mmCIF file of C-alpha atoms in Angstrom:
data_model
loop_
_atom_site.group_PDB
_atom_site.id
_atom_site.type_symbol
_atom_site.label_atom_id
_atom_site.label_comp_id
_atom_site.label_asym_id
_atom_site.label_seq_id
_atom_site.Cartn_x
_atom_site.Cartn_y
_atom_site.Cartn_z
ATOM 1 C CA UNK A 1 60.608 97.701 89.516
ATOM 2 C CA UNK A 2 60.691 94.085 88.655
ATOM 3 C CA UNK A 3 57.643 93.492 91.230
ATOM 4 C CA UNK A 4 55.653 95.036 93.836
ATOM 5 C CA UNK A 5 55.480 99.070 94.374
ATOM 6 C CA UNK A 6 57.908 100.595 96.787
ATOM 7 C CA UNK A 7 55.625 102.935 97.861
ATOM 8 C CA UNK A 8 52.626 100.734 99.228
ATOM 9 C CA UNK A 9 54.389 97.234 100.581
ATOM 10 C CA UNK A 10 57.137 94.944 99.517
ATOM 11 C CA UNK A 11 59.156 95.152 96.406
ATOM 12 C CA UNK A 12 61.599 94.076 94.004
ATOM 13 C CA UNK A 13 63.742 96.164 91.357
ATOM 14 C CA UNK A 14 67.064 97.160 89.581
ATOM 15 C CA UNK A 15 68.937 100.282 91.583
ATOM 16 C CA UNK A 16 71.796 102.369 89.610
ATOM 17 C CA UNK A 17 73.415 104.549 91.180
ATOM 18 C CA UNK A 18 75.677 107.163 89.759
ATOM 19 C CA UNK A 19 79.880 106.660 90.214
ATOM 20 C CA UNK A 20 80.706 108.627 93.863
ATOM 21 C CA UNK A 21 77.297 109.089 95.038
ATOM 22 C CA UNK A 22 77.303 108.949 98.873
ATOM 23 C CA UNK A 23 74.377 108.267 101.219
ATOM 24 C CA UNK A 24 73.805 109.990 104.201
ATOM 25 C CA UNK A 25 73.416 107.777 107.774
ATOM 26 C CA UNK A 26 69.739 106.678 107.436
ATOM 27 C CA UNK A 27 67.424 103.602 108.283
ATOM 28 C CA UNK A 28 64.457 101.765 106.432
ATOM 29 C CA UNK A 29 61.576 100.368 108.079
ATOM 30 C CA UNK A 30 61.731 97.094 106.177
ATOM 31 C CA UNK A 31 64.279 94.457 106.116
ATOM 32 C CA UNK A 32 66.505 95.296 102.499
ATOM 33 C CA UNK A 33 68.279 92.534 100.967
ATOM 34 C CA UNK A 34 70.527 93.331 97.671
ATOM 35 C CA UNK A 35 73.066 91.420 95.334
ATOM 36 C CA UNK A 36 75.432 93.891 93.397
ATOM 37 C CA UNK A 37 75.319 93.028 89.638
ATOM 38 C CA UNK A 38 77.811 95.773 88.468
ATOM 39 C CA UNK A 39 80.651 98.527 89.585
ATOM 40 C CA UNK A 40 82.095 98.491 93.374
ATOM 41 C CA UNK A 41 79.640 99.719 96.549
ATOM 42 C CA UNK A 42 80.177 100.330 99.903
ATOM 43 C CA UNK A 43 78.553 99.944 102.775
ATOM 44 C CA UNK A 44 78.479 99.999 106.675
ATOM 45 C CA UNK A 45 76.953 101.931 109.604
ATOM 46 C CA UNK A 46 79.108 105.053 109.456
ATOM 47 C CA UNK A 47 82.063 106.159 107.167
ATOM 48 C CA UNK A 48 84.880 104.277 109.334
ATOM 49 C CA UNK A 49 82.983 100.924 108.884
ATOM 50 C CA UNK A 50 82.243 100.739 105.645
ATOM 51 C CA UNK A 51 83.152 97.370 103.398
ATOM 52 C CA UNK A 52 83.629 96.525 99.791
ATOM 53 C CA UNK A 53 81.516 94.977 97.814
ATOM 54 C CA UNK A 54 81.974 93.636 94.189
ATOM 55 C CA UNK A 55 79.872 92.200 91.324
ATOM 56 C CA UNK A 56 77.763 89.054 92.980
ATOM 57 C CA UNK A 57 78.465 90.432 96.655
ATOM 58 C CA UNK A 58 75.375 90.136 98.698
ATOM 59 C CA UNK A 59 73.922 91.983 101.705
ATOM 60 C CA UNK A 60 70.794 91.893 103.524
ATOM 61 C CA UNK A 61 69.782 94.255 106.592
ATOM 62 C CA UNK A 62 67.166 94.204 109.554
ATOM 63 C CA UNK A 63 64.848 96.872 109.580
ATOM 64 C CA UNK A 64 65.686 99.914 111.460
ATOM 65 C CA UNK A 65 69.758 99.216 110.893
ATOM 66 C CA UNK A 66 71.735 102.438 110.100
ATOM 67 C CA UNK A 67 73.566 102.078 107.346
ATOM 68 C CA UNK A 68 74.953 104.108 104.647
ATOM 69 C CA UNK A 69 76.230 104.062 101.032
ATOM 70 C CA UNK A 70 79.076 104.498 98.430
ATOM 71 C CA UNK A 71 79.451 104.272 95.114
ATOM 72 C CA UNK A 72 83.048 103.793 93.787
ATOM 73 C CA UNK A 73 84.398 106.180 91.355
ATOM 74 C CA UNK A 74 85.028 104.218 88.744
ATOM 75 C CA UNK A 75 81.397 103.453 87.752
ATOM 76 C CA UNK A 76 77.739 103.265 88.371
ATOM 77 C CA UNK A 77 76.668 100.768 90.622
ATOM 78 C CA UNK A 78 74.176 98.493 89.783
ATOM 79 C CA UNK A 79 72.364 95.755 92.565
ATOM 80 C CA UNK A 80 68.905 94.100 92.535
ATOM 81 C CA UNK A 81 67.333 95.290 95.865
ATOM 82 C CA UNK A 82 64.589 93.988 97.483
ATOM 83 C CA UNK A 83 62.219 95.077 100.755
ATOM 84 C CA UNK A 84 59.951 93.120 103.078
ATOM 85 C CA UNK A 85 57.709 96.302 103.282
ATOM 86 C CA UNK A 86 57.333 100.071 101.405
ATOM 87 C CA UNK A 87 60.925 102.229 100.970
ATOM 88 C CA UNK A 88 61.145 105.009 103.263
ATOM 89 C CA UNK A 89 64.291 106.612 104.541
ATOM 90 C CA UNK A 90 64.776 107.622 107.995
ATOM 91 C CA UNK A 91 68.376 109.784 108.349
ATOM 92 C CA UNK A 92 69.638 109.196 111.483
ATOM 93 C CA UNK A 93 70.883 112.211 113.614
ATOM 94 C CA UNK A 94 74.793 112.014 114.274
ATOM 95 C CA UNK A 95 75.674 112.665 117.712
ATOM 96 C CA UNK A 96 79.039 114.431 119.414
ATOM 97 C CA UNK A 97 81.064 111.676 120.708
ATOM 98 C CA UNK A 98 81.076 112.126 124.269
ATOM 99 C CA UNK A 99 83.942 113.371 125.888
ATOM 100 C CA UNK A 100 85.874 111.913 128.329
#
C-alpha cells in the first residue's frame, strides 16, 4: 500500500498478480483506476470482451462496472491501482442468455 488502507476509504498500492490467474465477473463499489507497470493483463466485462493491455496501459472504471481479469501466461502482472473508496468485491451472478 503506497497510501491509504483499502479496507476503511480510498487507497493507493502495487498489485501482482500471479501468471494465468483469472478473475471471476465481479464489481467494486469505488471508482478503480490502474496503470500496468509489468507482464500483459486483460480485461473487460465478460470473457468475449476482454482487451490487452501492456506495460504503461492505463484503465480506470466507474463504480459498480462488471469487469473481470487475466493475467497472461507468460508472467506476473504488475499495475499501480488506485480506489476512490474501501476494496470490496461484489461477483456478479451470470445469467442464461435468453432464448429466442
Amino acid at each position: 500500500v503506497i497510501h491509504g488502507n483499502p479496507k476503511e476509504g480510498p487507497w493507493q498500492a502495487l498489485i501482482d498478480f500471479p501468471a494465468g490467474m483469472t478473475t471471476n465477473i465481479h464489481t467494486h463499489s469505488a471508482k478503480f483506476s490502474g496503470a500496468l507497470i509489468s507482464g500483459t493483463h486483460h480485461r473487460g466485462a465478460n470473457p468475449e470482451s476482454l482487451v490487452t493491455l501492456t506495460p504503461g496501459s492505463v484503465w480506470s472504471e466507474p463504480a459498480e462496472a462488471p469487469h473481470m481479469e487475466k493475467c497472461g501466461a507468460e508472467s506476473r502482472c504488475i499495475f499501480i491501482a488506485s480506489m476512490d473508496g474501501p476494496l470490496d468485491t461484489k461477483a456478479v451472478e451470470l445469467t442464461p442468455a435468453a432464448s429466442e
